[in-house]
Amino acid sequence: FWYHMFGATVGRLDVAYSFSSEGAAPVNVYQLSGSQGNFWKKAVVAMPTSGAPYTILVKGMRGVSYTGDIALDDFSFGACPNTSTPHCNDYQCSNGTCLDARQVCDFIEDCLDGA
């Protein structure tokens, strides 16, 4: 998924999962606090691969004032990326070009591949 956390008083973002069995405690898999800059960033989170059903929990907690925001977009689910080959940390165009997160959604055609 992609996130945007910006402002002087941004709180915290938590992502967890919980198996459907009653009483199962949520397992936290991602946590981020405070302002992360005024641009979108990509987060990749490993989730369970078992066949048992589970729920994904996403929680945003506000800071001490109204001068911070958290936005989330473009959740996708798929196989884990292959870590044995080089990959982009932020965004990879379909032609293989790597972009910095600040270049994504900036209304400038950076990929030059129509993506």
Coordinates of N, CA and C in Angstrom, one line a residue:
F1 N 0.8 -1.2 0.0 CA 0.0 0.0 0.0 C 0.9 1.2 0.0
W2 N 0.3 2.4 -0.3 CA 1.0 3.6 -0.3 C 0.4 4.5 0.8
Y3 N 1.3 5.3 1.5 CA 0.8 6.1 2.6 C 1.4 7.5 2.4
H4 N 0.7 8.5 3.0 CA 1.2 9.9 3.1 C 0.9 10.3 4.5
M5 N 2.0 10.6 5.3 CA 1.9 11.0 6.7 C 2.7 12.3 6.8
F6 N 1.9 13.4 6.9 CA 2.6 14.7 6.9 C 1.9 15.7 7.9
G7 N 2.7 16.5 8.5 CA 2.3 17.5 9.4 C 3.0 17.5 10.8
A8 N 2.9 18.6 11.5 CA 3.6 18.8 12.7 C 3.2 17.8 13.8
T9 N 1.9 17.4 13.8 CA 1.4 16.5 14.8 C 0.8 15.2 14.3
V10 N 1.4 14.6 13.3 CA 0.9 13.3 12.9 C 1.1 12.3 14.0
G11 N 0.1 11.4 14.1 CA 0.1 10.4 15.1 C 0.8 9.2 14.7
R12 N 0.1 8.0 14.7 CA 0.8 6.7 14.4 C -0.1 5.9 13.5
L13 N 0.5 5.1 12.6 CA -0.2 4.2 11.8 C 0.2 2.8 12.2
D14 N -0.8 1.9 12.4 CA -0.5 0.5 12.8 C -1.2 -0.4 11.8
V15 N -0.6 -1.5 11.3 CA -1.2 -2.5 10.5 C -0.9 -3.8 11.3
A16 N -2.0 -4.6 11.4 CA -1.9 -5.9 12.1 C -2.8 -6.9 11.5
Y17 N -2.7 -8.1 11.9 CA -3.7 -9.1 11.4 C -4.1 -9.9 12.6
S18 N -5.3 -10.5 12.5 CA -5.8 -11.4 13.5 C -6.5 -12.5 12.9
F19 N -6.2 -13.7 13.4 CA -6.9 -14.9 12.9 C -8.3 -14.9 13.4
S20 N -9.2 -15.5 12.6 CA -10.6 -15.4 12.9 C -11.1 -16.2 14.1
S21 N -10.2 -17.0 14.7 CA -10.7 -17.7 15.9 C -10.9 -16.7 17.0
E22 N -11.9 -17.0 17.8 CA -12.3 -16.0 18.9 C -11.1 -15.9 19.9
G23 N -10.9 -14.7 20.3 CA -9.9 -14.5 21.3 C -8.4 -14.4 20.8
A24 N -8.3 -14.5 19.5 CA -6.9 -14.4 19.0 C -6.4 -13.0 19.0
A25 N -5.3 -12.7 19.6 CA -4.7 -11.4 19.8 C -4.2 -10.9 18.4
P26 N -4.4 -9.7 18.0 CA -3.8 -9.2 16.8 C -2.3 -9.2 16.8
V27 N -1.7 -9.4 15.7 CA -0.2 -9.5 15.5 C 0.2 -8.2 14.7
N28 N 0.9 -7.3 15.4 CA 1.3 -6.1 14.7 C 2.4 -6.4 13.7
V29 N 2.3 -6.0 12.4 CA 3.3 -6.2 11.4 C 3.9 -5.0 10.8
Y30 N 3.3 -3.8 11.1 CA 3.9 -2.5 10.6 C 3.4 -1.4 11.5
Q31 N 4.4 -0.5 11.8 CA 4.1 0.6 12.7 C 5.0 1.8 12.3
L32 N 4.4 3.0 12.2 CA 5.1 4.1 11.8 C 4.5 5.3 12.5
S33 N 5.4 6.2 13.0 CA 4.9 7.4 13.7 C 5.5 8.7 13.2
G34 N 4.8 9.8 13.3 CA 5.3 11.1 13.0 C 5.3 11.4 11.5
S35 N 5.6 12.6 11.2 CA 5.6 13.1 9.8 C 6.7 12.4 9.0
Q36 N 6.3 11.9 7.8 CA 7.3 11.2 6.9 C 7.6 12.0 5.7
G37 N 7.3 13.2 5.6 CA 7.5 14.1 4.5 C 6.3 14.3 3.7
N38 N 6.3 15.3 2.9 CA 5.1 15.7 2.1 C 5.1 15.0 0.7
F39 N 5.1 13.7 0.7 CA 5.0 12.9 -0.5 C 4.6 11.5 -0.1
W40 N 4.1 10.8 -1.1 CA 3.6 9.4 -0.9 C 4.8 8.4 -0.9
K41 N 4.7 7.4 0.0 CA 5.7 6.4 0.1 C 5.1 5.0 0.0
K42 N 5.8 4.0 -0.4 CA 5.3 2.7 -0.5 C 5.7 1.9 0.7
A43 N 4.7 1.1 1.2 CA 5.0 0.1 2.3 C 4.7 -1.3 1.8
V44 N 5.6 -2.2 2.1 CA 5.4 -3.6 1.8 C 5.4 -4.4 3.1
V45 N 4.3 -5.1 3.3 CA 4.1 -5.8 4.6 C 3.9 -7.3 4.3
A46 N 4.6 -8.1 5.0 CA 4.4 -9.6 4.8 C 3.2 -10.0 5.7
M47 N 2.3 -10.7 5.1 CA 1.2 -11.2 5.8 C 1.3 -12.8 5.9
P48 N 0.5 -13.4 6.7 CA 0.5 -14.9 6.9 C 0.2 -15.6 5.6
T49 N 0.8 -16.7 5.3 CA 0.6 -17.5 4.1 C -0.2 -18.8 4.4
S50 N -0.7 -18.9 5.7 CA -1.4 -20.1 6.0 C -2.8 -20.0 5.4
G51 N -3.5 -21.2 5.3 CA -4.8 -21.2 4.7 C -5.9 -20.7 5.6
A52 N -5.6 -20.5 6.9 CA -6.6 -20.0 7.8 C -7.0 -18.6 7.5
P53 N -8.3 -18.3 7.6 CA -8.8 -17.0 7.4 C -8.3 -16.0 8.5
Y54 N -8.0 -14.8 8.1 CA -7.6 -13.8 9.0 C -8.1 -12.4 8.6
T55 N -8.1 -11.5 9.5 CA -8.6 -10.1 9.2 C -7.4 -9.2 9.3
I56 N -7.3 -8.2 8.4 CA -6.3 -7.2 8.4 C -6.8 -6.0 9.1
L57 N -6.1 -5.5 10.1 CA -6.5 -4.3 10.9 C -5.6 -3.1 10.6
V58 N -6.2 -2.0 10.1 CA -5.4 -0.8 9.9 C -5.9 0.3 10.8
K59 N -5.0 0.8 11.6 CA -5.4 1.8 12.6 C -4.6 3.1 12.5
G60 N -5.2 4.2 12.3 CA -4.5 5.5 12.4 C -4.9 6.2 13.6
M61 N -3.9 6.7 14.4 CA -4.1 7.4 15.6 C -3.7 8.8 15.5
R62 N -4.6 9.7 15.9 CA -4.3 11.1 15.7 C -3.2 11.6 16.7
G63 N -2.6 12.7 16.3 CA -1.6 13.3 17.2 C -2.3 14.2 18.2
V64 N -1.6 15.1 18.8 CA -2.1 16.0 19.8 C -2.9 17.2 19.3
S65 N -2.9 17.4 18.0 CA -3.6 18.6 17.4 C -4.1 18.2 16.0
Y66 N -4.6 19.1 15.3 CA -5.2 18.9 14.0 C -4.2 19.2 12.8
T67 N -2.9 19.4 13.1 CA -1.9 19.8 12.1 C -1.1 18.6 11.6
G68 N -1.8 17.5 11.4 CA -1.1 16.3 10.9 C -2.2 15.4 10.3
D69 N -1.8 14.8 9.1 CA -2.8 13.9 8.4 C -2.1 12.6 8.0
I70 N -2.9 11.5 7.9 CA -2.5 10.2 7.4 C -3.5 9.9 6.3
A71 N -2.9 9.5 5.2 CA -3.8 9.0 4.0 C -3.2 7.7 3.5
L72 N -4.0 6.8 3.1 CA -3.6 5.5 2.6 C -4.3 5.2 1.3
D73 N -3.6 4.5 0.4 CA -4.2 4.3 -1.0 C -3.5 3.0 -1.6
D74 N -4.2 2.5 -2.6 CA -3.7 1.5 -3.4 C -3.2 0.2 -2.7
F75 N -4.1 -0.3 -1.9 CA -3.7 -1.6 -1.2 C -3.7 -2.7 -2.3
S76 N -2.7 -3.6 -2.3 CA -2.7 -4.7 -3.2 C -2.1 -5.9 -2.5
F77 N -2.5 -7.1 -2.9 CA -2.1 -8.3 -2.3 C -1.5 -9.2 -3.4
G78 N -0.4 -9.8 -3.1 CA 0.2 -10.7 -4.0 C 1.4 -11.5 -3.4
A79 N 2.1 -12.1 -4.3 CA 3.3 -12.9 -3.8 C 4.3 -11.9 -3.3
C80 N 5.1 -12.4 -2.4 CA 6.2 -11.5 -1.9 C 7.2 -11.3 -3.0
P81 N 7.8 -10.1 -3.0 CA 8.8 -9.8 -4.0 C 10.1 -10.7 -3.9
N82 N 10.7 -11.0 -5.0 CA 11.9 -11.8 -5.0 C 13.1 -10.9 -4.5
T83 N 13.6 -11.3 -3.3 CA 14.6 -10.4 -2.7 C 16.0 -10.8 -3.1
S84 N 16.1 -11.9 -4.0 CA 17.5 -12.3 -4.4 C 18.0 -11.5 -5.6
T85 N 17.1 -10.6 -6.2 CA 17.5 -9.8 -7.3 C 17.3 -8.3 -6.8
P86 N 18.0 -7.4 -7.4 CA 17.8 -6.0 -7.0 C 16.4 -5.5 -7.3
H87 N 15.9 -4.7 -6.5 CA 14.5 -4.2 -6.7 C 14.5 -2.7 -6.2
C88 N 13.5 -2.0 -6.6 CA 13.3 -0.6 -6.1 C 12.8 -0.5 -4.7
N89 N 13.2 0.4 -4.0 CA 12.7 0.6 -2.7 C 11.4 1.4 -2.7
D90 N 11.2 2.3 -3.7 CA 10.0 3.1 -3.7 C 9.0 2.7 -4.8
Y91 N 9.4 2.8 -6.0 CA 8.5 2.5 -7.1 C 9.3 2.1 -8.3
Q92 N 8.8 1.0 -9.0 CA 9.4 0.6 -10.2 C 8.5 0.7 -11.4
C93 N 8.9 1.3 -12.5 CA 8.1 1.4 -13.7 C 8.0 0.1 -14.4
S94 N 7.1 -0.1 -15.3 CA 7.0 -1.4 -16.0 C 8.2 -1.6 -16.9
N95 N 8.9 -0.6 -17.2 CA 10.1 -0.8 -18.0 C 11.4 -1.1 -17.2
G96 N 11.2 -1.2 -15.8 CA 12.3 -1.5 -14.9 C 13.0 -0.3 -14.3
T97 N 12.7 0.9 -14.7 CA 13.2 2.1 -14.1 C 12.8 2.3 -12.7
C98 N 13.7 2.6 -11.8 CA 13.3 2.9 -10.4 C 13.1 4.4 -10.2
L99 N 12.1 4.7 -9.5 CA 11.8 6.1 -9.1 C 11.8 6.3 -7.6
D100 N 12.2 7.5 -7.2 CA 12.1 7.9 -5.8 C 10.7 8.2 -5.5
A101 N 10.2 8.0 -4.3 CA 8.8 8.2 -3.9 C 8.4 9.6 -4.2
R102 N 9.2 10.6 -4.2 CA 8.8 12.0 -4.5 C 8.5 12.2 -5.9
Q103 N 8.8 11.2 -6.8 CA 8.5 11.3 -8.2 C 7.2 10.7 -8.5
V104 N 6.5 10.0 -7.6 CA 5.3 9.3 -7.9 C 4.1 10.2 -7.6
C105 N 3.1 10.2 -8.5 CA 1.9 11.0 -8.4 C 2.3 12.5 -8.3
D106 N 3.3 12.9 -9.0 CA 3.7 14.4 -9.1 C 3.2 15.0 -10.4
F107 N 2.4 14.3 -11.2 CA 1.9 14.8 -12.5 C 3.0 15.1 -13.5
I108 N 4.1 14.4 -13.4 CA 5.2 14.4 -14.4 C 5.4 13.0 -14.9
E109 N 5.5 12.8 -16.2 CA 5.7 11.5 -16.8 C 7.2 11.1 -16.6
D110 N 7.5 10.4 -15.5 CA 8.9 10.0 -15.2 C 9.3 8.6 -15.8
C111 N 8.3 7.7 -16.0 CA 8.6 6.4 -16.4 C 8.9 6.3 -17.9
L112 N 8.3 7.1 -18.7 CA 8.4 7.1 -20.2 C 8.0 5.8 -20.8
D113 N 7.1 5.0 -20.1 CA 6.6 3.8 -20.6 C 5.1 3.8 -20.6
G114 N 4.5 4.9 -20.4 CA 3.1 5.0 -20.4 C 2.4 4.6 -19.1
A115 N 3.2 4.2 -18.1 CA 2.6 3.7 -16.8 C 2.2 4.9 -15.9

